[in-house]
Short mmCIF file of C-alpha atoms in Angstrom, two decimals:
data_model
loop_
_atom_site.label_atom_id
_atom_site.label_comp_id
_atom_site.label_asym_id
_atom_site.label_seq_id
_atom_site.Cartn_x
_atom_site.Cartn_y
_atom_site.Cartn_z
CA UNK A 184 0.10 0.01 0.41
CA UNK A 185 0.98 3.90 -0.24
CA UNK A 186 3.15 5.14 1.84
CA UNK A 187 2.88 8.34 4.99
CA UNK A 188 5.92 9.35 6.68
CA UNK A 189 5.48 11.83 8.57
CA UNK A 190 9.33 13.67 10.91
CA UNK A 191 9.64 13.92 14.25
CA UNK A 192 8.20 10.97 15.87
CA UNK A 193 8.80 12.41 19.14
CA UNK A 194 9.76 16.55 20.28
CA UNK A 195 10.27 18.72 23.30
CA UNK A 196 10.47 21.85 23.57
CA UNK A 197 9.90 24.85 26.24
CA UNK A 198 6.45 26.28 25.85
CA UNK A 199 6.79 29.92 23.61
CA UNK A 200 8.74 27.48 20.35
CA UNK A 201 7.37 26.55 18.05
CA UNK A 202 7.56 22.92 16.35
CA UNK A 203 7.36 22.16 12.76
CA UNK A 204 6.18 18.20 11.87
CA UNK A 205 6.39 17.20 8.31
CA UNK A 206 3.93 14.65 6.48
CA UNK A 207 5.51 13.64 2.85
CA UNK A 208 4.00 10.88 1.28
CA UNK A 209 6.94 8.81 -0.13
CA UNK A 210 5.21 6.74 -3.40
CA UNK A 211 2.23 8.60 -4.35
CA UNK A 212 1.34 12.49 -4.25
CA UNK A 213 -1.44 14.16 -2.47
CA UNK A 214 -3.46 16.69 -3.44
CA UNK A 215 -4.49 16.77 -0.12
CA UNK A 216 -3.49 15.30 3.45
CA UNK A 217 -5.58 15.53 6.54
CA UNK A 218 -4.35 16.64 10.20
CA UNK A 219 -5.32 15.35 13.57
CA UNK A 220 -4.84 15.55 17.11
CA UNK A 221 -5.57 12.89 19.41
CA UNK A 222 -5.61 12.81 23.56
CA UNK A 223 -4.67 10.14 24.67
CA UNK A 224 -7.47 6.65 24.61
CA UNK A 225 -9.34 8.80 22.81
CA UNK A 226 -9.99 9.37 18.99
CA UNK A 227 -8.59 11.15 15.90
CA UNK A 228 -9.46 14.39 15.90
CA UNK A 229 -9.86 16.35 12.02
CA UNK A 230 -8.04 19.78 13.17
CA UNK A 231 -7.12 20.63 8.95
CA UNK A 232 -7.39 19.56 6.06
CA UNK A 233 -3.86 21.03 3.83
CA UNK A 234 -4.42 21.31 0.46
CA UNK A 235 -1.71 21.98 -2.17
CA UNK A 236 -1.02 24.56 -3.52
CA UNK A 237 -4.17 26.76 -1.57
CA UNK A 238 -4.35 27.83 2.02
CA UNK A 239 -5.99 24.65 4.04
CA UNK A 240 -9.64 24.52 5.67
CA UNK A 241 -9.62 24.44 9.25
CA UNK A 242 -12.14 22.93 11.51
CA UNK A 243 -14.74 24.63 14.08
CA UNK A 244 -12.93 25.12 16.75
CA UNK A 245 -9.30 25.19 15.67
CA UNK A 246 -7.06 28.11 16.11
CA UNK A 247 -5.65 28.28 12.39
CA UNK A 248 -2.84 30.65 13.80
CA UNK A 249 -1.67 28.78 16.45
CA UNK A 250 -1.56 24.73 13.45
CA UNK A 251 0.16 26.76 10.13
CA UNK A 252 -0.37 24.81 6.79
CA UNK A 253 1.57 24.95 4.46
CA UNK A 254 1.13 21.96 1.87
CA UNK A 255 3.74 22.98 -0.63
CA UNK A 256 3.99 20.37 -3.16
CA UNK A 257 2.49 17.23 -4.27
CA UNK A 258 3.95 15.33 -1.49
CA UNK A 259 4.53 17.47 1.35
CA UNK A 260 2.93 18.73 4.09
CA UNK A 261 4.18 20.48 7.83
CA UNK A 262 2.25 21.41 10.88
CA UNK A 263 3.10 24.20 12.88
CA UNK A 264 2.52 25.02 16.51
CA UNK A 265 3.14 28.43 17.38
CA UNK A 266 3.67 29.58 19.97
CA UNK A 267 3.10 26.43 22.25
CA UNK A 268 1.61 25.46 25.18
CA UNK A 269 1.87 22.78 27.65
CA UNK A 270 -1.97 21.81 26.49
CA UNK A 271 -0.56 21.81 23.09
CA UNK A 272 0.57 18.55 23.52
CA UNK A 273 -0.60 15.94 22.11
CA UNK A 274 -0.23 13.32 19.20
CA UNK A 275 -0.84 14.25 16.09
CA UNK A 276 -0.65 12.47 12.62
CA UNK A 277 -1.60 13.08 9.32
CA UNK A 278 -2.68 11.09 6.30
CA UNK A 279 -3.16 11.29 2.93
CA UNK A 280 -5.74 9.40 0.96
CA UNK A 281 -3.75 6.66 -1.62
CA UNK A 282 -4.59 7.47 -5.86
CA UNK A 283 -5.72 4.08 -6.68
CA UNK A 284 -8.72 2.32 -3.43
CA UNK A 285 -8.95 6.07 -2.20
CA UNK A 286 -7.62 4.93 0.97
CA UNK A 287 -7.00 6.33 3.67
CA UNK A 288 -3.32 6.30 4.81
CA UNK A 289 -1.94 7.18 8.32
CA UNK A 290 1.33 9.18 9.13
CA UNK A 291 3.56 7.88 11.97
CA UNK A 292 2.36 10.02 14.24
CA UNK A 293 4.76 12.94 16.72
CA UNK A 294 3.88 12.91 20.04
CA UNK A 295 4.62 16.81 21.46
CA UNK A 296 5.63 17.27 24.42
CA UNK A 297 5.75 21.03 26.19
CA UNK A 298 7.24 21.44 29.05
CA UNK B 6 -26.81 13.14 18.75
CA UNK B 7 -23.10 12.11 17.46
CA UNK B 8 -22.43 11.07 13.51
CA UNK B 9 -20.15 8.81 14.29
CA UNK B 10 -21.49 6.40 17.80
CA UNK B 11 -19.25 3.25 18.70
CA UNK B 12 -20.05 0.80 21.39
CA UNK B 13 -18.90 -0.90 23.42
CA UNK B 14 -15.51 1.79 24.75
CA UNK B 15 -13.88 -1.02 26.31
CA UNK B 16 -14.14 -4.95 25.27
CA UNK B 17 -12.15 -8.17 26.82
CA UNK B 18 -12.66 -11.13 25.30
CA UNK B 19 -10.69 -14.56 26.19
CA UNK B 20 -8.33 -16.60 23.71
CA UNK B 21 -10.38 -17.84 20.78
CA UNK B 22 -13.83 -15.99 22.03
CA UNK B 23 -15.73 -13.51 19.23
CA UNK B 24 -15.71 -9.96 19.63
CA UNK B 25 -18.27 -7.45 17.48
CA UNK B 26 -17.56 -3.47 18.05
CA UNK B 27 -20.65 -2.02 16.98
CA UNK B 28 -21.12 1.72 15.25
CA UNK B 29 -24.27 3.53 13.93
CA UNK B 30 -23.79 6.48 11.92
CA UNK B 31 -25.94 10.53 10.78
CA UNK B 32 -25.67 10.68 7.89
CA UNK B 33 -27.90 8.33 5.39
CA UNK B 34 -25.21 9.29 2.22
CA UNK B 35 -22.39 8.24 3.93
CA UNK B 36 -21.75 5.04 1.18
CA UNK B 37 -17.67 3.64 2.54
CA UNK B 38 -17.63 2.26 5.96
CA UNK B 39 -13.38 1.90 7.06
CA UNK B 40 -12.09 0.00 10.14
CA UNK B 41 -8.82 0.88 11.68
CA UNK B 42 -6.53 -0.71 14.15
CA UNK B 43 -4.39 1.25 16.09
CA UNK B 44 -1.35 -0.19 19.17
CA UNK B 45 -0.32 1.74 21.47
CA UNK B 46 2.01 4.71 20.40
CA UNK B 47 1.37 3.96 16.32
CA UNK B 48 -0.57 4.71 13.58
CA UNK B 49 -4.11 3.73 12.94
CA UNK B 50 -3.99 1.05 9.73
CA UNK B 51 -7.05 -0.13 8.30
CA UNK B 52 -8.14 -3.80 8.59
CA UNK B 53 -11.08 -3.80 6.68
CA UNK B 54 -13.16 -2.43 4.35
CA UNK B 55 -17.52 -2.26 3.48
CA UNK B 56 -18.74 0.50 0.76
CA UNK B 57 -22.80 0.58 0.74
CA UNK B 58 -23.30 -1.59 -2.11
CA UNK B 59 -22.98 -4.77 -0.03
CA UNK B 60 -23.99 -5.75 3.03
CA UNK B 61 -21.03 -7.90 4.39
CA UNK B 62 -17.28 -8.33 3.52
CA UNK B 63 -15.11 -10.52 4.88
CA UNK B 64 -11.63 -11.60 5.25
CA UNK B 65 -10.42 -14.16 7.42
CA UNK B 66 -10.49 -13.42 11.10
CA UNK B 67 -12.42 -10.41 10.80
CA UNK B 68 -15.51 -9.59 9.41
CA UNK B 69 -17.23 -6.37 8.70
CA UNK B 70 -21.90 -5.82 8.17
CA UNK B 71 -23.09 -3.16 7.26
CA UNK B 72 -27.21 -2.70 7.41
CA UNK B 73 -28.07 0.85 5.70
CA UNK B 74 -31.64 0.51 6.37
CA UNK B 75 -30.94 0.90 10.31
CA UNK B 76 -27.46 2.74 9.79
CA UNK B 77 -24.87 1.14 11.49
CA UNK B 78 -22.46 -1.06 10.68
CA UNK B 79 -20.57 -3.97 12.87
CA UNK B 80 -16.62 -5.51 13.09
CA UNK B 81 -16.29 -9.25 13.40
CA UNK B 82 -12.92 -10.59 15.17
CA UNK B 83 -13.33 -14.64 15.37
CA UNK B 84 -11.25 -16.66 16.83
CA UNK B 85 -9.10 -14.06 18.87
CA UNK B 86 -5.81 -13.80 19.79
CA UNK B 87 -3.18 -11.84 22.38
CA UNK B 88 -2.40 -9.52 18.88
CA UNK B 89 -5.58 -8.75 18.23
CA UNK B 90 -5.36 -6.65 21.92
CA UNK B 91 -5.61 -2.82 20.23
CA UNK B 92 -7.89 0.32 20.00
CA UNK B 93 -9.84 0.12 17.60
CA UNK B 94 -11.68 2.91 14.92
CA UNK B 95 -14.58 2.91 12.85
CA UNK B 96 -15.18 5.84 10.48
CA UNK B 97 -18.18 6.96 7.86
CA UNK B 98 -17.99 10.30 5.84
CA UNK B 99 -20.19 12.49 7.50
CA UNK B 100 -20.87 15.24 4.95
CA UNK B 101 -22.05 17.89 7.59
CA UNK B 102 -17.78 17.12 7.67
CA UNK B 103 -17.35 18.22 4.29
CA UNK B 104 -17.78 14.57 3.34
CA UNK B 105 -14.60 13.86 5.28
CA UNK B 106 -13.76 10.64 7.39
CA UNK B 107 -15.52 11.16 11.35
CA UNK B 108 -13.59 8.29 13.67
CA UNK B 109 -15.64 6.57 16.71
CA UNK B 110 -14.75 7.40 19.79
CA UNK B 111 -12.42 3.79 19.38
CA UNK B 112 -12.83 0.64 21.82
CA UNK B 113 -10.37 -1.11 23.37
CA UNK B 114 -10.07 -5.00 22.89
CA UNK B 115 -8.89 -6.47 24.97
CA UNK B 116 -7.70 -10.54 24.38
CA UNK B 117 -6.29 -12.26 27.60
CA UNK B 118 -5.11 -15.63 26.64
#
């Protein structure tokens, strides 16, 4: 199946700093990628849809200035958590839809800890 | 109600027994119903999916059934094994969200050996 790679897998940062997470589709092109946030023992909550060449669309309640999304190419989307605070600590996962079956493939996830 | 409801939240079964997880959805136009398995700290992986033009699909020990009239679908795992222990999520595309997949709350399955 298609492969989606996410980096870094773990990051620890100080409060007030910004953190960038990358999501790459390794063997296919993805005009659309999705970013989710997952709290411990909770479900995947869609944060935003990343669109190649245009602005991301954010779900209700997600601050677009806090979570900056850039989809610069057909294989790369980035999520930047700006001015991170401890409450931003979470597991962030990206996904992309495979071109053949339309199946959703997930990245490995990035665990962010803000001290 | 919730767009996608999933039950139970936790399920413990003895090795070899069957496990059933149920989901209901709100959007009658939904036409694709995947099930994902997520092990601790890892990415969700698709284990089986079904489209609205069929009522049942089976893949070895895993099966999914769909009742479009009642708007619910179920995951069935037979002859459970310890490695089946994980969190399982159902999902359905909901028009209210631009037909994006909305995930159920998840079911923690524990298979006791």
